[in-house]
Amino acid sequence: MVEKKKATTKKTDTKKQEVKKETSKQVPAPAVGSTTKQEARVGVFLCHCGTNIAGSMDLMAVQEYASTIPNVAYVDNYQYMCSTPGQGKIEKAIKDHKLTGIVVAACTPRLHEPTFRTATKEGGLNPFRFEMANIRDQNSWVHMHDREGSTEKAKDAVRIAVAKAALLQDLYPKSVPVEKAAMVVGAGVAGMQAALDLAYAGIKTYLIESSPTIGGRMSQLDKTFPTLDCSQCILTPKMVDVGRAENIELMTYSEVDSVEGYIGNFDVTIRKKARGVLTPKEAEARGLVGGGCNGCGDCDAVCPVVKPNVFEIGMKPRKAIYIYHPQVVPLIYTIDFDSCIKCGLCVTACGPEKRAIDLESKDEFIKVKVGTAILATGYDIFPIEKKEEWGYKRYENVITSLEFERLICASGPTGGHLVRPSDGQTPKRVAFVLCAGSRDNTGIGKPYCSRFCCMYSLKHAHQIIEKIPGAIPYLFYMDIRSFGKMYEEFYYRIQDEGAKFIRGRVANILEDKETKNLHVMTDDTLLDRPIDMEVDLVVLASAIQPSDDTNRTRKLFGVSCSMDGWLLEAHPKLNPCGTTTAGVFLAGVCQGPKDIPDTVASAEGAASAASIPIHMGQVELEPYFATCIEEKCAGCGMCVNLCPYSALSLVEKDGRTVMQVTEAKCKGCGTCGGFCPGGAIWMNHFATPQIVAQIDAFLLGGEQ
Amino acid sequence: MSENGAKHKFAFYLGCIAPNRYPGCEAASIKAMKKLGVELVPLKGASCCPAPGAFGSIDLNVFYAMAARNLVLAEQMNMDIALLCNGCYKSIWEVNHKLKHNKDLRDGVNEVLKEIDMEYKGTINVYHTAELLYNDKFVGVDKIRDSVTNPLTGARIAVHYGCHLTKPHKDREFEKEVMSNTEHPTWMEELVAAVGATPVEYRNKMQCCGAGGGVRGYDIVHSLDITNEKLINLKEEKVDALTDICPFCQLQFDRGQIEIQEKFGVSYGLPVLHFAELLGLAQGMSPQDLGLDLHAISCEPFLQKVL
């Protein structure tokens, strides 16, 4: 810890001229906020945060010390500085003591910087004349048992903050207009709901979906828990609404190709993949009035190429020209050009009136401008064959839950008859392996809970009891997580219906070579005995993971992901739909596993958040941007290449080349300012003299 | 790793069971590996690894210190260690790994080693010979196939991997680099195919032999029960021999068959060979050179088929 020498100045008479010490090095010439040289009078406010701070340090000693720091004109403390009386203290002190800067030593600026800036503003100062010293999260909480050490550290933090506060300047946020349009990436139930909410709120919304139809995972499900609604039945009306909504511009079989700009003004390029089939609208644009695909399927009937249908997880064939299922939106066929042999039979079948098929179609790039964007990129099934012990893809009668959904679904490949893949027989004994690859710390599966597998496995158990007389479902589980509304009740119901629950993680599954039956090996941890159970079919409730394209898409929008790959929200509790990139929001499972109700709720939250800047019409940008000190700038342009946000450019001014900042693009990262060889870049709010003063305050321990 | 032309040189750690019960594995390893460009130099003065179950579950300090001593001997030779037993691999590889990554543990061990003027430095790696054989950075399947003069054609051979080499998965680096998985690996089957035999899959092949973890020492009947289950599964496939890469597993399957006969009254007569012994046979070594006559279960029926 740095040794301190107490300054001799007293609390009330800091009108000494020491103020000039650091500022004398360089007089900044910022574009905005430059005030006439004025003596700094800093007010310091110490927060007890109940016992969070006051319980771990001697706050009175910190107060006494603070009063001796140069430029400090007023010191006070309060139980909760963030409370209304606490804020009132700041406002009153600014007026009574003619303060020029405010320091609050409390929690983190992430939490209360806006609160105290407002109080500073209410007191009559520019809100950017506020500086926060974090003496809680980085001090009292981590040094809970070192009272002396944390007290000394708090003194340092306050001294450093005062050093900066003495040099703070007035700053004024810039406003930029917001384009009255939004984009939603991914048209599963989350993306559809978000797009519908935005559209109904009067906002033009581009809904981008990479597959040929909207509907996502939910459209692959048979029934939903715990209500046992038919998934398609409740989803298709929404799909139709999306297809018809006036404000939604639906772009299926399309991907986001590039994103430029910032909140309010994102320029997005969309790649419309070559579909080979014209919509009626596209046909009309080509002069084929009354033409275009009407979904009749004549092409499908003649196409000679057969491929597995990914919507049915390969359990049903499709042609090279295909739709996923009869309820697709939009009802437009798609040609899989990777397998199309261009025989032209479909063109003939489509006929001279529709002329919907264009075998030479190419990817198109479309540019749109939007104010905000929502990512709803969803999930994929974890490749459960990686958990070799369960033999998926090795044993025919081991399937995943999503395959089960298709097999039990009336519109699925077997017309809703659950059969064993090996022999087409109806299984009587079905084992469900829960947490298959979830809550897995072996390094192969996923450490997190996939959050809906317990519930859909209960539903699966119900479905086989209902559909197959005499069938017994065996659920191998760690614990059943039935946390939602009416979920626990559903769990009891399935128990009463006769499902068998065995608490134990499945160690191994073996196949009987002759019968293709499976032996599920586990330890029944309630009865404390090993189990070898012979069953006809095993269903793995496989973990989920972010969908394939998530990583590429998130990078385009500058969104981070957490360690587990799910997209990172701005705050896990208080801002779950926002991201750290202004104007970009998250909906549904791309942020983390969610069941359908939570997904829809999250989508509505994201839509609401994304509509706010659009309805406001303009957004304020933090005034932390870089400024070029033109007389110092040599126009070398090195900063231009360094800027990660493409915010800088070179311009001709008075016959010289100088750098110019596009303030709306600048994030104030400081890369250019730190690099500039001529010191010609002034970083607002993080100016060199301010930072140097902070470093000096720390290293010199208050010594002048 | 010290290289000498195209040659790899390793300090060869023998362990206890190989030299005492199955000297053939030791001889076969040294001779067969030499033909494949790997020189195994005896690690003189080595002690027991020590056995992971017997020592590791009683006193970890003794376990770490003893294994560290063996490691230091190899460090002094400036050579990586090669060994031929899964149990030794578990002890020596794992202790090496832990000591390299945990300073407190390393300091503690070095304090003990100081008494015999030794210091663990963490300068070498540890390999299983099976790993060297499979990994083409050292040998590789192709090279093995080329070295075969007496292909074991027609022999149906099942593989026992043994637990300690492959588990725990998240700690085993060689697996991540070389093999695809722990739960259903097939790389040893590739080795069996390389010596000309037919690898045979059988039910529950990744099951334990029954010996490890101190089970054999603590509860022989239980231990043999596990072995018996494996033997039943092997019998179903009508295999000519079982191959392993661990002398302790080999002891359990070979000697264990006699014990099973005594205790349960069932006999299998299944020859059990360390892969080094198989490789030796395929490279033309005689059964006598390989000490196959020292096995508890006669290898004759198998030998008649392949020689």
PDB file of N, CA and C in Angstrom, chain B residues 128-183:
ATOM      1  N   HIS B 128       2.519 -43.812 -22.777  1.00  0.00           N
ATOM      2  CA  HIS B 128       2.264 -45.251 -22.751  1.00  0.00           C
ATOM      3  C   HIS B 128       2.789 -45.797 -24.081  1.00  0.00           C
ATOM      4  N   THR B 129       3.362 -47.003 -24.058  1.00  0.00           N
ATOM      5  CA  THR B 129       3.900 -47.541 -25.311  1.00  0.00           C
ATOM      6  C   THR B 129       2.806 -47.700 -26.375  1.00  0.00           C
ATOM      7  N   ALA B 130       1.576 -48.000 -25.910  1.00  0.00           N
ATOM      8  CA  ALA B 130       0.470 -48.151 -26.863  1.00  0.00           C
ATOM      9  C   ALA B 130       0.213 -46.835 -27.586  1.00  0.00           C
ATOM     10  N   GLU B 131       0.368 -45.757 -26.833  1.00  0.00           N
ATOM     11  CA  GLU B 131       0.194 -44.424 -27.387  1.00  0.00           C
ATOM     12  C   GLU B 131       1.284 -44.136 -28.418  1.00  0.00           C
ATOM     13  N   LEU B 132       2.517 -44.543 -28.087  1.00  0.00           N
ATOM     14  CA  LEU B 132       3.623 -44.349 -29.026  1.00  0.00           C
ATOM     15  C   LEU B 132       3.367 -45.136 -30.306  1.00  0.00           C
ATOM     16  N   LEU B 133       2.835 -46.373 -30.133  1.00  0.00           N
ATOM     17  CA  LEU B 133       2.583 -47.214 -31.295  1.00  0.00           C
ATOM     18  C   LEU B 133       1.507 -46.615 -32.186  1.00  0.00           C
ATOM     19  N   TYR B 134       0.456 -46.086 -31.576  1.00  0.00           N
ATOM     20  CA  TYR B 134      -0.657 -45.618 -32.401  1.00  0.00           C
ATOM     21  C   TYR B 134      -0.399 -44.237 -33.010  1.00  0.00           C
ATOM     22  N   ASN B 135       0.283 -43.387 -32.259  1.00  0.00           N
ATOM     23  CA  ASN B 135       0.475 -42.005 -32.693  1.00  0.00           C
ATOM     24  C   ASN B 135       1.555 -41.939 -33.782  1.00  0.00           C
ATOM     25  N   ASP B 136       1.192 -41.481 -34.980  1.00  0.00           N
ATOM     26  CA  ASP B 136       2.201 -41.509 -36.054  1.00  0.00           C
ATOM     27  C   ASP B 136       3.274 -40.436 -35.896  1.00  0.00           C
ATOM     28  N   LYS B 137       3.163 -39.644 -34.856  1.00  0.00           N
ATOM     29  CA  LYS B 137       4.280 -38.758 -34.521  1.00  0.00           C
ATOM     30  C   LYS B 137       5.485 -39.612 -34.096  1.00  0.00           C
ATOM     31  N   PHE B 138       5.201 -40.801 -33.562  1.00  0.00           N
ATOM     32  CA  PHE B 138       6.266 -41.697 -33.103  1.00  0.00           C
ATOM     33  C   PHE B 138       6.384 -42.926 -34.013  1.00  0.00           C
ATOM     34  N   VAL B 139       5.306 -43.710 -34.054  1.00  0.00           N
ATOM     35  CA  VAL B 139       5.328 -44.906 -34.897  1.00  0.00           C
ATOM     36  C   VAL B 139       4.175 -44.871 -35.906  1.00  0.00           C
ATOM     37  N   GLY B 140       2.993 -45.146 -35.442  1.00  0.00           N
ATOM     38  CA  GLY B 140       1.837 -45.106 -36.334  1.00  0.00           C
ATOM     39  C   GLY B 140       1.491 -46.466 -36.898  1.00  0.00           C
ATOM     40  N   VAL B 141       0.213 -46.628 -37.242  1.00  0.00           N
ATOM     41  CA  VAL B 141      -0.312 -47.915 -37.702  1.00  0.00           C
ATOM     42  C   VAL B 141       0.392 -48.398 -38.972  1.00  0.00           C
ATOM     43  N   ASP B 142       0.682 -47.496 -39.879  1.00  0.00           N
ATOM     44  CA  ASP B 142       1.301 -47.903 -41.151  1.00  0.00           C
ATOM     45  C   ASP B 142       2.655 -48.558 -40.935  1.00  0.00           C
ATOM     46  N   LYS B 143       3.434 -47.921 -40.056  1.00  0.00           N
ATOM     47  CA  LYS B 143       4.769 -48.434 -39.788  1.00  0.00           C
ATOM     48  C   LYS B 143       4.700 -49.817 -39.141  1.00  0.00           C
ATOM     49  N   ILE B 144       3.705 -49.989 -38.278  1.00  0.00           N
ATOM     50  CA  ILE B 144       3.534 -51.302 -37.631  1.00  0.00           C
ATOM     51  C   ILE B 144       3.219 -52.346 -38.694  1.00  0.00           C
ATOM     52  N   ARG B 145       2.294 -52.002 -39.583  1.00  0.00           N
ATOM     53  CA  ARG B 145       1.883 -52.946 -40.629  1.00  0.00           C
ATOM     54  C   ARG B 145       3.106 -53.350 -41.465  1.00  0.00           C
ATOM     55  N   ASP B 146       3.949 -52.369 -41.773  1.00  0.00           N
ATOM     56  CA  ASP B 146       5.139 -52.659 -42.583  1.00  0.00           C
ATOM     57  C   ASP B 146       6.135 -53.552 -41.852  1.00  0.00           C
ATOM     58  N   SER B 147       6.108 -53.523 -40.520  1.00  0.00           N
ATOM     59  CA  SER B 147       7.106 -54.283 -39.758  1.00  0.00           C
ATOM     60  C   SER B 147       6.705 -55.747 -39.582  1.00  0.00           C
ATOM     61  N   VAL B 148       5.475 -56.075 -39.956  1.00  0.00           N
ATOM     62  CA  VAL B 148       4.959 -57.427 -39.700  1.00  0.00           C
ATOM     63  C   VAL B 148       5.536 -58.424 -40.706  1.00  0.00           C
ATOM     64  N   THR B 149       6.142 -59.520 -40.176  1.00  0.00           N
ATOM     65  CA  THR B 149       6.664 -60.572 -41.062  1.00  0.00           C
ATOM     66  C   THR B 149       5.788 -61.814 -40.978  1.00  0.00           C
ATOM     67  N   ASN B 150       5.074 -61.934 -39.851  1.00  0.00           N
ATOM     68  CA  ASN B 150       4.236 -63.110 -39.649  1.00  0.00           C
ATOM     69  C   ASN B 150       2.818 -62.634 -39.294  1.00  0.00           C
ATOM     70  N   PRO B 151       2.056 -62.204 -40.294  1.00  0.00           N
ATOM     71  CA  PRO B 151       0.741 -61.656 -39.982  1.00  0.00           C
ATOM     72  C   PRO B 151      -0.139 -62.687 -39.269  1.00  0.00           C
ATOM     73  N   LEU B 152      -0.877 -62.234 -38.274  1.00  0.00           N
ATOM     74  CA  LEU B 152      -1.678 -63.145 -37.451  1.00  0.00           C
ATOM     75  C   LEU B 152      -3.031 -63.402 -38.127  1.00  0.00           C
ATOM     76  N   THR B 153      -2.965 -63.689 -39.411  1.00  0.00           N
ATOM     77  CA  THR B 153      -4.168 -63.828 -40.228  1.00  0.00           C
ATOM     78  C   THR B 153      -5.123 -64.878 -39.675  1.00  0.00           C
ATOM     79  N   GLY B 154      -6.387 -64.531 -39.683  1.00  0.00           N
ATOM     80  CA  GLY B 154      -7.408 -65.500 -39.297  1.00  0.00           C
ATOM     81  C   GLY B 154      -7.739 -65.506 -37.824  1.00  0.00           C
ATOM     82  N   ALA B 155      -6.892 -64.869 -37.005  1.00  0.00           N
ATOM     83  CA  ALA B 155      -7.168 -64.868 -35.568  1.00  0.00           C
ATOM     84  C   ALA B 155      -8.197 -63.803 -35.237  1.00  0.00           C
ATOM     85  N   ARG B 156      -9.229 -64.212 -34.481  1.00  0.00           N
ATOM     86  CA  ARG B 156     -10.238 -63.248 -34.019  1.00  0.00           C
ATOM     87  C   ARG B 156      -9.804 -62.753 -32.642  1.00  0.00           C
ATOM     88  N   ILE B 157      -9.477 -61.491 -32.584  1.00  0.00           N
ATOM     89  CA  ILE B 157      -8.920 -60.967 -31.338  1.00  0.00           C
ATOM     90  C   ILE B 157      -9.769 -59.814 -30.807  1.00  0.00           C
ATOM     91  N   ALA B 158     -10.151 -59.941 -29.531  1.00  0.00           N
ATOM     92  CA  ALA B 158     -10.894 -58.863 -28.873  1.00  0.00           C
ATOM     93  C   ALA B 158      -9.933 -57.983 -28.100  1.00  0.00           C
ATOM     94  N   VAL B 159     -10.351 -56.761 -27.862  1.00  0.00           N
ATOM     95  CA  VAL B 159      -9.472 -55.771 -27.254  1.00  0.00           C
ATOM     96  C   VAL B 159     -10.005 -55.364 -25.891  1.00  0.00           C
ATOM     97  N   HIS B 160      -9.090 -55.296 -24.923  1.00  0.00           N
ATOM     98  CA  HIS B 160      -9.453 -54.697 -23.630  1.00  0.00           C
ATOM     99  C   HIS B 160      -8.589 -53.454 -23.444  1.00  0.00           C
ATOM    100  N   TYR B 161      -9.233 -52.285 -23.330  1.00  0.00           N
ATOM    101  CA  TYR B 161      -8.470 -51.027 -23.231  1.00  0.00           C
ATOM    102  C   TYR B 161      -7.933 -50.776 -21.834  1.00  0.00           C
ATOM    103  N   GLY B 162      -8.726 -51.153 -20.824  1.00  0.00           N
ATOM    104  CA  GLY B 162      -8.322 -50.818 -19.460  1.00  0.00           C
ATOM    105  C   GLY B 162      -8.740 -49.400 -19.133  1.00  0.00           C
ATOM    106  N   CYS B 163      -8.974 -49.143 -17.866  1.00  0.00           N
ATOM    107  CA  CYS B 163      -9.600 -47.863 -17.486  1.00  0.00           C
ATOM    108  C   CYS B 163      -8.612 -46.715 -17.353  1.00  0.00           C
ATOM    109  N   HIS B 164      -7.485 -46.964 -16.714  1.00  0.00           N
ATOM    110  CA  HIS B 164      -6.651 -45.835 -16.305  1.00  0.00           C
ATOM    111  C   HIS B 164      -6.012 -45.069 -17.460  1.00  0.00           C
ATOM    112  N   LEU B 165      -5.880 -45.732 -18.597  1.00  0.00           N
ATOM    113  CA  LEU B 165      -5.273 -45.019 -19.724  1.00  0.00           C
ATOM    114  C   LEU B 165      -6.223 -43.956 -20.274  1.00  0.00           C
ATOM    115  N   THR B 166      -7.510 -44.276 -20.274  1.00  0.00           N
ATOM    116  CA  THR B 166      -8.447 -43.391 -20.966  1.00  0.00           C
ATOM    117  C   THR B 166      -9.239 -42.479 -20.037  1.00  0.00           C
ATOM    118  N   LYS B 167      -9.262 -42.793 -18.745  1.00  0.00           N
ATOM    119  CA  LYS B 167     -10.105 -41.991 -17.859  1.00  0.00           C
ATOM    120  C   LYS B 167      -9.303 -41.435 -16.700  1.00  0.00           C
ATOM    121  N   PRO B 168      -9.659 -40.290 -16.149  1.00  0.00           N
ATOM    122  CA  PRO B 168     -10.760 -39.427 -16.565  1.00  0.00           C
ATOM    123  C   PRO B 168     -10.453 -38.679 -17.868  1.00  0.00           C
ATOM    124  N   HIS B 169     -11.446 -38.645 -18.711  1.00  0.00           N
ATOM    125  CA  HIS B 169     -11.284 -38.110 -20.046  1.00  0.00           C
ATOM    126  C   HIS B 169     -10.750 -36.696 -20.064  1.00  0.00           C
ATOM    127  N   LYS B 170     -11.260 -35.844 -19.154  1.00  0.00           N
ATOM    128  CA  LYS B 170     -10.893 -34.433 -19.308  1.00  0.00           C
ATOM    129  C   LYS B 170      -9.443 -34.160 -18.949  1.00  0.00           C
ATOM    130  N   ASP B 171      -8.786 -35.126 -18.281  1.00  0.00           N
ATOM    131  CA  ASP B 171      -7.379 -34.921 -17.955  1.00  0.00           C
ATOM    132  C   ASP B 171      -6.431 -35.537 -18.975  1.00  0.00           C
ATOM    133  N   ARG B 172      -6.949 -36.402 -19.822  1.00  0.00           N
ATOM    134  CA  ARG B 172      -6.044 -37.172 -20.672  1.00  0.00           C
ATOM    135  C   ARG B 172      -5.781 -36.466 -21.998  1.00  0.00           C
ATOM    136  N   GLU B 173      -4.604 -35.890 -22.108  1.00  0.00           N
ATOM    137  CA  GLU B 173      -4.319 -35.079 -23.285  1.00  0.00           C
ATOM    138  C   GLU B 173      -4.187 -35.914 -24.549  1.00  0.00           C
ATOM    139  N   PHE B 174      -3.579 -37.074 -24.404  1.00  0.00           N
ATOM    140  CA  PHE B 174      -3.300 -37.867 -25.605  1.00  0.00           C
ATOM    141  C   PHE B 174      -4.590 -38.263 -26.295  1.00  0.00           C
ATOM    142  N   GLU B 175      -5.622 -38.442 -25.466  1.00  0.00           N
ATOM    143  CA  GLU B 175      -6.904 -38.791 -26.044  1.00  0.00           C
ATOM    144  C   GLU B 175      -7.440 -37.699 -26.927  1.00  0.00           C
ATOM    145  N   LYS B 176      -7.329 -36.463 -26.406  1.00  0.00           N
ATOM    146  CA  LYS B 176      -7.891 -35.353 -27.164  1.00  0.00           C
ATOM    147  C   LYS B 176      -7.137 -35.184 -28.468  1.00  0.00           C
ATOM    148  N   GLU B 177      -5.822 -35.455 -28.428  1.00  0.00           N
ATOM    149  CA  GLU B 177      -5.037 -35.263 -29.642  1.00  0.00           C
ATOM    150  C   GLU B 177      -5.183 -36.426 -30.612  1.00  0.00           C
ATOM    151  N   VAL B 178      -5.219 -37.634 -30.055  1.00  0.00           N
ATOM    152  CA  VAL B 178      -5.077 -38.800 -30.916  1.00  0.00           C
ATOM    153  C   VAL B 178      -6.374 -39.575 -31.110  1.00  0.00           C
ATOM    154  N   MET B 179      -7.060 -39.862 -30.001  1.00  0.00           N
ATOM    155  CA  MET B 179      -8.251 -40.678 -30.137  1.00  0.00           C
ATOM    156  C   MET B 179      -9.468 -39.782 -30.162  1.00  0.00           C
ATOM    157  N   SER B 180     -10.580 -40.347 -30.623  1.00  0.00           N
ATOM    158  CA  SER B 180     -11.755 -39.502 -30.700  1.00  0.00           C
ATOM    159  C   SER B 180     -12.527 -39.505 -29.393  1.00  0.00           C
ATOM    160  N   ASN B 181     -12.567 -40.604 -28.688  1.00  0.00           N
ATOM    161  CA  ASN B 181     -13.378 -40.619 -27.484  1.00  0.00           C
ATOM    162  C   ASN B 181     -12.955 -41.712 -26.520  1.00  0.00           C
ATOM    163  N   THR B 182     -13.505 -41.651 -25.325  1.00  0.00           N
ATOM    164  CA  THR B 182     -13.173 -42.563 -24.257  1.00  0.00           C
ATOM    165  C   THR B 182     -14.166 -43.706 -24.151  1.00  0.00           C
ATOM    166  N   GLU B 183     -15.404 -43.432 -24.531  1.00  0.00           N
ATOM    167  CA  GLU B 183     -16.472 -44.374 -24.229  1.00  0.00           C
ATOM    168  C   GLU B 183     -16.589 -45.485 -25.262  1.00  0.00           C
TER     169      GLU B 183
END
